mmCIF file of C-alpha atoms (C1' of nucleotides) in Angstrom:
data_model
loop_
_atom_site.group_PDB
_atom_site.id
_atom_site.type_symbol
_atom_site.label_atom_id
_atom_site.label_comp_id
_atom_site.label_asym_id
_atom_site.label_seq_id
_atom_site.Cartn_x
_atom_site.Cartn_y
_atom_site.Cartn_z
ATOM 1 C CA MET Q 1 -20.310 38.908 -0.761
ATOM 2 C CA ASN Q 2 -18.308 39.807 -3.820
ATOM 3 C CA LYS Q 3 -17.525 37.891 -6.946
ATOM 4 C CA LYS Q 4 -14.380 36.351 -5.540
ATOM 5 C CA GLN Q 5 -16.252 34.935 -2.557
ATOM 6 C CA LEU Q 6 -19.099 33.754 -4.715
ATOM 7 C CA VAL Q 7 -16.708 31.956 -7.023
ATOM 8 C CA ALA Q 8 -15.015 30.339 -4.035
ATOM 9 C CA LYS Q 9 -18.362 28.975 -2.864
ATOM 10 C CA LEU Q 10 -19.258 27.728 -6.305
ATOM 11 C CA SER Q 11 -15.890 26.095 -6.642
ATOM 12 C CA GLY Q 12 -16.805 23.990 -3.635
ATOM 13 C CA SER Q 13 -20.390 23.135 -4.498
ATOM 14 C CA LEU Q 14 -19.715 22.505 -8.182
ATOM 15 C CA ASN Q 15 -16.538 20.607 -7.532
ATOM 16 C CA LEU Q 16 -14.531 22.783 -9.886
ATOM 17 C CA SER Q 17 -11.270 24.641 -9.559
ATOM 18 C CA LYS Q 18 -11.671 28.305 -8.751
ATOM 19 C CA ALA Q 19 -10.529 29.171 -12.251
ATOM 20 C CA ASP Q 20 -13.134 26.875 -13.782
ATOM 21 C CA ALA Q 21 -15.828 28.078 -11.442
ATOM 22 C CA GLU Q 22 -15.061 31.620 -12.497
ATOM 23 C CA ARG Q 23 -15.096 30.719 -16.170
ATOM 24 C CA THR Q 24 -18.430 29.003 -15.713
ATOM 25 C CA PHE Q 25 -19.869 31.972 -13.915
ATOM 26 C CA ASP Q 26 -18.578 34.408 -16.511
ATOM 27 C CA THR Q 27 -20.023 32.307 -19.292
ATOM 28 C CA ILE Q 28 -23.420 32.545 -17.685
ATOM 29 C CA THR Q 29 -23.374 36.286 -17.124
ATOM 30 C CA ASN Q 30 -22.064 36.835 -20.623
ATOM 31 C CA THR Q 31 -24.808 34.697 -22.079
ATOM 32 C CA ILE Q 32 -27.384 36.735 -20.232
ATOM 33 C CA LEU Q 33 -25.807 39.987 -21.354
ATOM 34 C CA ASP Q 34 -25.658 38.831 -24.946
ATOM 35 C CA ALA Q 35 -29.345 38.044 -24.914
ATOM 36 C CA LEU Q 36 -30.089 41.443 -23.440
ATOM 37 C CA LYS Q 37 -27.928 43.132 -26.054
ATOM 38 C CA GLY Q 38 -29.990 41.372 -28.674
ATOM 39 C CA ASP Q 39 -33.007 43.060 -27.120
ATOM 40 C CA ASP Q 40 -34.274 39.857 -25.681
ATOM 41 C CA SER Q 41 -35.354 39.562 -22.082
ATOM 42 C CA VAL Q 42 -34.127 36.680 -19.995
ATOM 43 C CA LYS Q 43 -36.753 34.988 -17.878
ATOM 44 C CA ILE Q 44 -35.641 32.615 -15.204
ATOM 45 C CA ALA Q 45 -38.538 30.934 -13.485
ATOM 46 C CA GLY Q 46 -38.234 30.955 -9.720
ATOM 47 C CA PHE Q 47 -35.560 33.622 -9.790
ATOM 48 C CA GLY Q 48 -36.502 36.600 -11.891
ATOM 49 C CA THR Q 49 -36.478 38.349 -15.236
ATOM 50 C CA TYR Q 50 -33.787 40.529 -16.703
ATOM 51 C CA LYS Q 51 -34.931 43.047 -19.240
ATOM 52 C CA VAL Q 52 -33.729 46.173 -20.895
ATOM 53 C CA ALA Q 53 -35.769 49.224 -20.033
ATOM 54 C CA LYS Q 54 -35.698 52.162 -22.376
ATOM 55 C CA ARG Q 55 -35.841 55.596 -20.844
ATOM 56 C CA LYS Q 56 -36.858 58.592 -22.878
ATOM 57 C CA ALA Q 57 -34.878 61.789 -23.086
ATOM 58 C CA ARG Q 58 -36.097 64.354 -20.613
ATOM 59 C CA ILE Q 59 -35.277 67.596 -18.913
ATOM 60 C CA GLY Q 60 -33.511 67.262 -15.607
ATOM 61 C CA ARG Q 61 -31.882 69.588 -13.195
ATOM 62 C CA ASN Q 62 -28.511 69.789 -11.564
ATOM 63 C CA PRO Q 63 -29.519 69.924 -7.907
ATOM 64 C CA ARG Q 64 -26.281 71.605 -6.991
ATOM 65 C CA THR Q 65 -26.828 74.613 -9.232
ATOM 66 C CA GLY Q 66 -30.539 74.406 -9.994
ATOM 67 C CA GLU Q 67 -29.664 74.632 -13.644
ATOM 68 C CA GLN Q 68 -31.837 72.790 -16.142
ATOM 69 C CA ILE Q 69 -30.113 70.169 -18.228
ATOM 70 C CA GLN Q 70 -31.097 67.937 -21.086
ATOM 71 C CA ILE Q 71 -30.850 64.257 -20.232
ATOM 72 C CA ALA Q 72 -30.445 61.930 -23.174
ATOM 73 C CA ALA Q 73 -32.503 58.816 -23.662
ATOM 74 C CA SER Q 74 -30.849 55.807 -22.160
ATOM 75 C CA GLN Q 75 -31.276 52.159 -21.488
ATOM 76 C CA LYS Q 76 -30.726 50.194 -18.383
ATOM 77 C CA VAL Q 77 -30.974 46.613 -17.297
ATOM 78 C CA LYS Q 78 -33.758 45.854 -14.912
ATOM 79 C CA PHE Q 79 -34.253 42.786 -12.826
ATOM 80 C CA LEU Q 80 -37.735 41.828 -11.776
ATOM 81 C CA PRO Q 81 -37.607 39.301 -8.966
ATOM 82 C CA ALA Q 82 -39.901 36.299 -9.279
ATOM 83 C CA LYS Q 83 -42.797 35.693 -6.967
ATOM 84 C CA ALA Q 84 -40.854 32.949 -5.238
ATOM 85 C CA LEU Q 85 -38.315 35.494 -4.048
ATOM 86 C CA LYS Q 86 -40.948 37.632 -2.445
ATOM 87 C CA GLU Q 87 -42.170 34.662 -0.519
ATOM 88 C CA ILE Q 88 -38.703 33.805 0.656
ATOM 89 C CA PHE Q 89 -38.094 37.256 2.017
ATOM 90 C CA ASN Q 90 -41.529 38.078 3.364
ATOM 91 C CA LYS Q 91 -42.284 35.350 5.784
ATOM 92 C CA MET P 1 -35.210 33.762 -23.682
ATOM 93 C CA ASN P 2 -36.390 31.551 -20.886
ATOM 94 C CA LYS P 3 -34.544 29.279 -18.548
ATOM 95 C CA LYS P 4 -34.801 26.280 -20.831
ATOM 96 C CA GLN P 5 -33.208 28.163 -23.699
ATOM 97 C CA LEU P 6 -30.563 29.646 -21.472
ATOM 98 C CA VAL P 7 -29.647 26.236 -20.153
ATOM 99 C CA ALA P 8 -29.456 24.900 -23.702
ATOM 100 C CA LYS P 9 -26.983 27.630 -24.618
ATOM 101 C CA LEU P 10 -24.925 27.030 -21.525
ATOM 102 C CA SER P 11 -24.906 23.329 -22.211
ATOM 103 C CA GLY P 12 -23.143 24.127 -25.470
ATOM 104 C CA SER P 13 -20.672 26.701 -24.274
ATOM 105 C CA LEU P 14 -19.802 24.904 -21.060
ATOM 106 C CA ASN P 15 -19.633 21.522 -22.701
ATOM 107 C CA LEU P 16 -22.043 19.984 -20.240
ATOM 108 C CA SER P 17 -25.168 17.928 -20.590
ATOM 109 C CA LYS P 18 -28.352 19.920 -20.335
ATOM 110 C CA ALA P 19 -29.036 18.338 -16.982
ATOM 111 C CA ASP P 20 -25.612 19.312 -15.690
ATOM 112 C CA ALA P 21 -25.878 22.785 -17.133
ATOM 113 C CA GLU P 22 -29.159 23.225 -15.333
ATOM 114 C CA ARG P 23 -27.749 21.915 -12.070
ATOM 115 C CA THR P 24 -24.831 24.301 -12.401
ATOM 116 C CA PHE P 25 -27.111 27.199 -13.069
ATOM 117 C CA ASP P 26 -29.401 26.333 -10.190
ATOM 118 C CA THR P 27 -26.446 26.059 -7.859
ATOM 119 C CA ILE P 28 -25.433 29.570 -8.757
ATOM 120 C CA THR P 29 -28.838 31.133 -8.317
ATOM 121 C CA ASN P 30 -29.311 29.277 -5.059
ATOM 122 C CA THR P 31 -25.971 30.472 -3.778
ATOM 123 C CA ILE P 32 -26.950 34.031 -4.560
ATOM 124 C CA LEU P 33 -30.320 33.614 -2.885
ATOM 125 C CA ASP P 34 -28.754 32.080 0.185
ATOM 126 C CA ALA P 35 -26.426 35.024 0.544
ATOM 127 C CA LEU P 36 -29.349 37.401 0.204
ATOM 128 C CA LYS P 37 -31.330 35.466 2.786
ATOM 129 C CA GLY P 38 -28.405 35.919 5.134
ATOM 130 C CA ASP P 39 -28.855 39.643 4.625
ATOM 131 C CA ASP P 40 -25.714 39.911 2.607
ATOM 132 C CA SER P 41 -25.632 41.682 -0.703
ATOM 133 C CA VAL P 42 -23.998 40.021 -3.671
ATOM 134 C CA LYS P 43 -21.722 42.245 -5.705
ATOM 135 C CA ILE P 44 -20.569 41.022 -9.052
ATOM 136 C CA ALA P 45 -18.096 43.373 -10.639
ATOM 137 C CA GLY P 46 -18.893 44.164 -14.231
ATOM 138 C CA PHE P 47 -22.408 42.822 -13.911
ATOM 139 C CA GLY P 48 -24.260 44.244 -10.966
ATOM 140 C CA THR P 49 -25.265 44.002 -7.351
ATOM 141 C CA TYR P 50 -28.132 42.086 -5.840
ATOM 142 C CA LYS P 51 -29.403 43.405 -2.573
ATOM 143 C CA VAL P 52 -32.397 43.138 -0.356
ATOM 144 C CA ALA P 53 -34.341 46.353 -0.086
ATOM 145 C CA LYS P 54 -36.585 46.881 2.887
ATOM 146 C CA ARG P 55 -39.803 48.680 2.210
ATOM 147 C CA LYS P 56 -41.758 50.368 4.931
ATOM 148 C CA ALA P 57 -45.426 49.849 5.548
ATOM 149 C CA ARG P 58 -47.528 52.354 3.685
ATOM 150 C CA ILE P 59 -50.958 53.176 2.372
ATOM 151 C CA GLY P 60 -51.880 51.715 -0.979
ATOM 152 C CA ARG P 61 -55.003 51.314 -2.982
ATOM 153 C CA ASN P 62 -56.923 48.483 -4.542
ATOM 154 C CA PRO P 63 -57.018 49.637 -8.166
ATOM 155 C CA ARG P 64 -60.119 47.596 -8.832
ATOM 156 C CA THR P 65 -62.216 49.242 -6.147
ATOM 157 C CA GLY P 66 -60.240 52.401 -5.432
ATOM 158 C CA GLU P 67 -60.393 51.508 -1.783
ATOM 159 C CA GLN P 68 -57.455 52.504 0.400
ATOM 160 C CA ILE P 69 -55.611 49.682 2.073
ATOM 161 C CA GLN P 70 -52.806 49.365 4.551
ATOM 162 C CA ILE P 71 -49.756 47.664 3.059
ATOM 163 C CA ALA P 72 -47.398 45.873 5.401
ATOM 164 C CA ALA P 73 -43.648 46.399 5.337
ATOM 165 C CA SER P 74 -41.911 44.002 2.998
ATOM 166 C CA GLN P 75 -38.624 43.140 1.439
ATOM 167 C CA LYS P 76 -37.673 42.668 -2.148
ATOM 168 C CA VAL P 77 -34.595 41.783 -4.090
ATOM 169 C CA LYS P 78 -33.125 44.586 -6.125
ATOM 170 C CA PHE P 79 -30.558 44.360 -8.843
ATOM 171 C CA LEU P 80 -28.374 47.362 -9.502
ATOM 172 C CA PRO P 81 -26.644 47.041 -12.851
ATOM 173 C CA ALA P 82 -22.938 47.823 -12.918
ATOM 174 C CA LYS P 83 -21.518 50.786 -14.757
ATOM 175 C CA ALA P 84 -20.185 48.472 -17.435
ATOM 176 C CA LEU P 85 -23.740 47.515 -18.347
ATOM 177 C CA LYS P 86 -24.787 51.092 -18.831
ATOM 178 C CA GLU P 87 -21.926 51.564 -21.213
ATOM 179 C CA ILE P 88 -22.853 48.491 -23.175
ATOM 180 C CA PHE P 89 -26.413 49.616 -23.675
ATOM 181 C CA ASN P 90 -25.888 53.332 -24.154
ATOM 182 C CA LYS P 91 -23.509 53.587 -27.017
ATOM 183 C "C1'" DT E 1 1.636 44.308 -3.133
ATOM 184 C "C1'" DT E 2 0.920 48.204 -5.553
ATOM 185 C "C1'" DA E 3 -1.645 50.771 -8.498
ATOM 186 C "C1'" DC E 4 -5.690 51.413 -10.665
ATOM 187 C "C1'" DT E 5 -10.789 51.307 -11.124
ATOM 188 C "C1'" DA E 6 -15.389 50.618 -9.546
ATOM 189 C "C1'" DT E 7 -18.761 51.624 -6.350
ATOM 190 C "C1'" DA E 8 -21.044 53.927 -2.250
ATOM 191 C "C1'" DT E 9 -22.476 58.136 -0.189
ATOM 192 C "C1'" DG E 10 -24.336 62.703 0.183
ATOM 193 C "C1'" DC E 11 -26.777 66.746 -1.471
ATOM 194 C "C1'" DA E 12 -31.976 68.298 -3.566
ATOM 195 C "C1'" DA E 13 -35.552 68.972 -7.032
ATOM 196 C "C1'" DT E 14 -38.131 66.686 -10.145
ATOM 197 C "C1'" DA E 15 -39.509 62.919 -13.032
ATOM 198 C "C1'" DA E 16 -40.288 58.214 -13.411
ATOM 199 C "C1'" DT E 17 -41.483 54.090 -11.510
ATOM 200 C "C1'" DT E 18 -43.385 50.932 -8.305
ATOM 201 C "C1'" DG E 19 -46.825 48.391 -6.052
ATOM 202 C "C1'" DC E 20 -51.170 47.585 -4.349
ATOM 203 C "C1'" DA E 21 -55.723 43.254 -5.556
ATOM 204 C "C1'" DT E 22 -57.338 40.115 -8.409
ATOM 205 C "C1'" DA E 23 -59.111 37.629 -12.414
ATOM 206 C "C1'" DT E 24 -57.935 36.043 -16.760
ATOM 207 C "C1'" DC E 25 -54.819 34.638 -20.241
ATOM 208 C "C1'" DT E 26 -50.492 32.800 -21.673
ATOM 209 C "C1'" DA E 27 -46.133 30.676 -20.997
ATOM 210 C "C1'" DT E 28 -43.451 27.335 -18.886
ATOM 211 C "C1'" DT E 29 -42.207 23.460 -16.151
ATOM 212 C "C1'" DT E 30 -42.888 18.825 -14.504
ATOM 213 C "C1'" DA I 1 -51.318 16.854 -20.137
ATOM 214 C "C1'" DA I 2 -51.676 18.935 -15.925
ATOM 215 C "C1'" DA I 3 -50.093 22.124 -12.857
ATOM 216 C "C1'" DT I 4 -47.592 26.073 -11.754
ATOM 217 C "C1'" DA I 5 -45.757 30.589 -12.742
ATOM 218 C "C1'" DG I 6 -45.864 34.854 -14.972
ATOM 219 C "C1'" DA I 7 -48.004 38.838 -17.816
ATOM 220 C "C1'" DT I 8 -51.591 42.036 -18.169
ATOM 221 C "C1'" DA I 9 -54.593 45.791 -16.873
ATOM 222 C "C1'" DT I 10 -56.418 49.267 -13.844
ATOM 223 C "C1'" DG I 11 -55.688 54.527 -10.632
ATOM 224 C "C1'" DC I 12 -53.170 56.684 -7.523
ATOM 225 C "C1'" DA I 13 -49.776 57.634 -3.771
ATOM 226 C "C1'" DA I 14 -45.329 56.340 -1.989
ATOM 227 C "C1'" DT I 15 -40.939 55.512 -3.345
ATOM 228 C "C1'" DT I 16 -36.967 55.850 -5.848
ATOM 229 C "C1'" DA I 17 -34.028 57.124 -9.873
ATOM 230 C "C1'" DT I 18 -31.674 60.764 -11.951
ATOM 231 C "C1'" DT I 19 -28.386 64.565 -12.390
ATOM 232 C "C1'" DG I 20 -22.960 66.428 -11.057
ATOM 233 C "C1'" DC I 21 -19.317 66.068 -8.317
ATOM 234 C "C1'" DA I 22 -16.320 65.101 -4.448
ATOM 235 C "C1'" DT I 23 -14.655 61.927 -1.290
ATOM 236 C "C1'" DA I 24 -14.094 57.456 0.814
ATOM 237 C "C1'" DT I 25 -13.954 52.774 0.509
ATOM 238 C "C1'" DA I 26 -13.744 48.546 -1.657
ATOM 239 C "C1'" DG I 27 -12.460 45.650 -5.118
ATOM 240 C "C1'" DT I 28 -9.575 44.058 -9.065
ATOM 241 C "C1'" DA I 29 -5.639 43.659 -12.170
ATOM 242 C "C1'" DA I 30 -0.818 43.511 -13.107
#
DNA sequence: TTACTATATGCAATAATTGCATATCTATTT
DNA sequence: AAATAGATATGCAATTATTGCATATAGTAA
């Protein structure tokens, strides 16, 4: 399912036009991203937690050439699914 | 930021009551979960992809006792952040 | 609809991360 | 306020992320 299909579903269940459903959805993802940018994690009970994980710089390797390369520190968004999700999928 | 605070923010930016904002939010997460339950992944361009990862059975360890234990196969929800997110957080 | 852009896939070596059980403590929801 | 959910901590092995780059596919924007 892609965003277009998701928005179509939401349009139905939220009783909104597709344009409004998309705006609503975008507002939510943007709000989450803004919080993460501000270094805050976003905890949603029963769903999961979004947080920014910092990764240190390290030495890697280009597997194609075997050559060692320096990999810069970076950050990525992680999602930790809530316990409820495990139960849903493991029964 | 927890769900309550997120809903409060959304209530403002979506111009909805807190109750409606929460219902809207829950509808979205439930729609995503339903898709995942149906073994479909949910791809949201510019945000990320939710998918169900299957994990094989394997041998683990009870860290308290050190004792080896057999761990059953399981499934978990994974979130793969989109490229756009990496750019946001690594510049 | 066309043109553009994002993402998936494959390769392999290595580094980083996960996840296990479980009790306790804290946060959050009802 | 009571009840539920999540964080924490632990050691160690299995798993996965990461890198570059090319190609293929899918998705999005104009």
